[in-house]
Amino acid sequence: ARPDEPADTDEPNAAELFEPEKPEQELFAPAKPTRQQRSDALNDPAVQMVLQGLNATPISIEKIETVLPAPESAPDHPAAPDVELEEYPTE
């Protein structure tokens, strides 16, 4: 065997690739999680935020929008108040 082709080390690696015993089980989660795993996942704050977002209804979104100021009340030109202050000094 040449140094760039070590035949002794290639054969076991090939056998490991074709016959994975436990690495496959570690890579993929079991089909049905245990009760504790499911409980831990559901208690995760990030998961709760996602679930709350999925349960949002158009009514709750509408209520949030009415709390915000209406777009008509916002000034069309932000520089307009500055021009008024220059014309009418408040001394």
Coordinates of C-alpha atoms in Angstrom, one line a residue:
A1 CA 0.0 0.0 0.0
R2 CA 1.2 3.5 -0.9
P3 CA 1.3 6.2 1.8
D4 CA -1.4 8.3 0.0
E5 CA -3.7 5.2 -0.1
P6 CA -3.7 3.5 3.3
A7 CA -5.9 0.4 2.5
D8 CA -6.0 -0.7 6.2
T9 CA -7.8 2.4 7.3
D10 CA -10.2 2.8 4.4
E11 CA -11.9 -0.6 4.8
P12 CA -13.1 -0.2 8.4
N13 CA -14.3 3.4 7.6
A14 CA -16.3 2.1 4.6
A15 CA -17.9 -0.6 6.8
E16 CA -18.8 2.0 9.4
L17 CA -20.5 4.1 6.7
F18 CA -22.6 1.3 5.4
E19 CA -23.5 -0.2 8.8
P20 CA -24.1 2.6 11.3
E21 CA -25.4 1.1 14.5
K22 CA -25.8 3.9 17.1
P23 CA -24.8 7.1 15.3
E24 CA -28.1 6.9 13.3
Q25 CA -30.1 6.8 16.5
E26 CA -28.2 9.9 17.9
L27 CA -28.7 11.9 14.7
F28 CA -32.5 11.4 14.5
A29 CA -34.9 12.1 17.3
P30 CA -37.2 9.2 18.4
A31 CA -40.5 9.2 16.6
K32 CA -42.4 9.8 19.9
P33 CA -40.7 11.9 22.6
T34 CA -41.0 10.9 26.2
R35 CA -43.5 12.7 28.4
Q36 CA -40.6 14.6 30.1
Q37 CA -39.1 15.7 26.8
R38 CA -42.5 16.9 25.5
S39 CA -43.1 18.8 28.7
D40 CA -39.6 20.4 28.6
A41 CA -40.1 21.5 25.0
L42 CA -43.6 23.0 25.6
N43 CA -42.2 24.9 28.7
D44 CA -39.4 26.5 26.6
P45 CA -40.2 30.2 26.3
A46 CA -39.3 30.3 22.6
V47 CA -41.7 27.5 21.9
Q48 CA -44.4 29.3 23.9
M49 CA -43.9 32.5 21.9
V50 CA -44.2 30.6 18.6
L51 CA -47.4 28.8 19.8
Q52 CA -48.9 32.1 20.9
G53 CA -48.2 33.5 17.5
L54 CA -49.8 30.6 15.8
N55 CA -52.9 31.0 18.1
A56 CA -53.3 34.7 17.3
T57 CA -56.6 35.7 15.8
P58 CA -57.4 38.6 13.5
I59 CA -59.5 40.1 16.4
S60 CA -56.5 40.3 18.7
I61 CA -54.3 41.7 16.0
E62 CA -56.9 44.4 15.2
K63 CA -57.0 45.4 18.9
I64 CA -53.2 45.9 18.9
E65 CA -53.5 48.1 15.8
T66 CA -56.1 50.4 17.3
V67 CA -53.8 51.2 20.3
L68 CA -51.1 52.6 17.9
P69 CA -51.6 56.2 16.6
A70 CA -53.4 56.4 13.3
P71 CA -51.2 57.1 10.2
E72 CA -53.2 60.3 9.5
S73 CA -52.1 61.9 12.7
A74 CA -48.4 61.6 11.7
P75 CA -47.0 64.7 10.0
D76 CA -46.4 64.2 6.3
H77 CA -43.3 66.4 6.3
P78 CA -41.1 66.1 9.5
A79 CA -39.4 69.5 8.7
A80 CA -42.7 71.4 8.9
P81 CA -42.7 72.0 12.7
D82 CA -39.1 73.3 12.5
V83 CA -40.1 75.8 9.9
E84 CA -43.0 77.0 12.1
L85 CA -40.6 77.4 15.1
E86 CA -38.2 79.6 13.0
E87 CA -41.1 81.8 11.8
Y88 CA -42.6 82.2 15.3
P89 CA -39.9 82.3 18.0
T90 CA -41.0 81.4 21.5
E91 CA -39.1 83.9 23.6

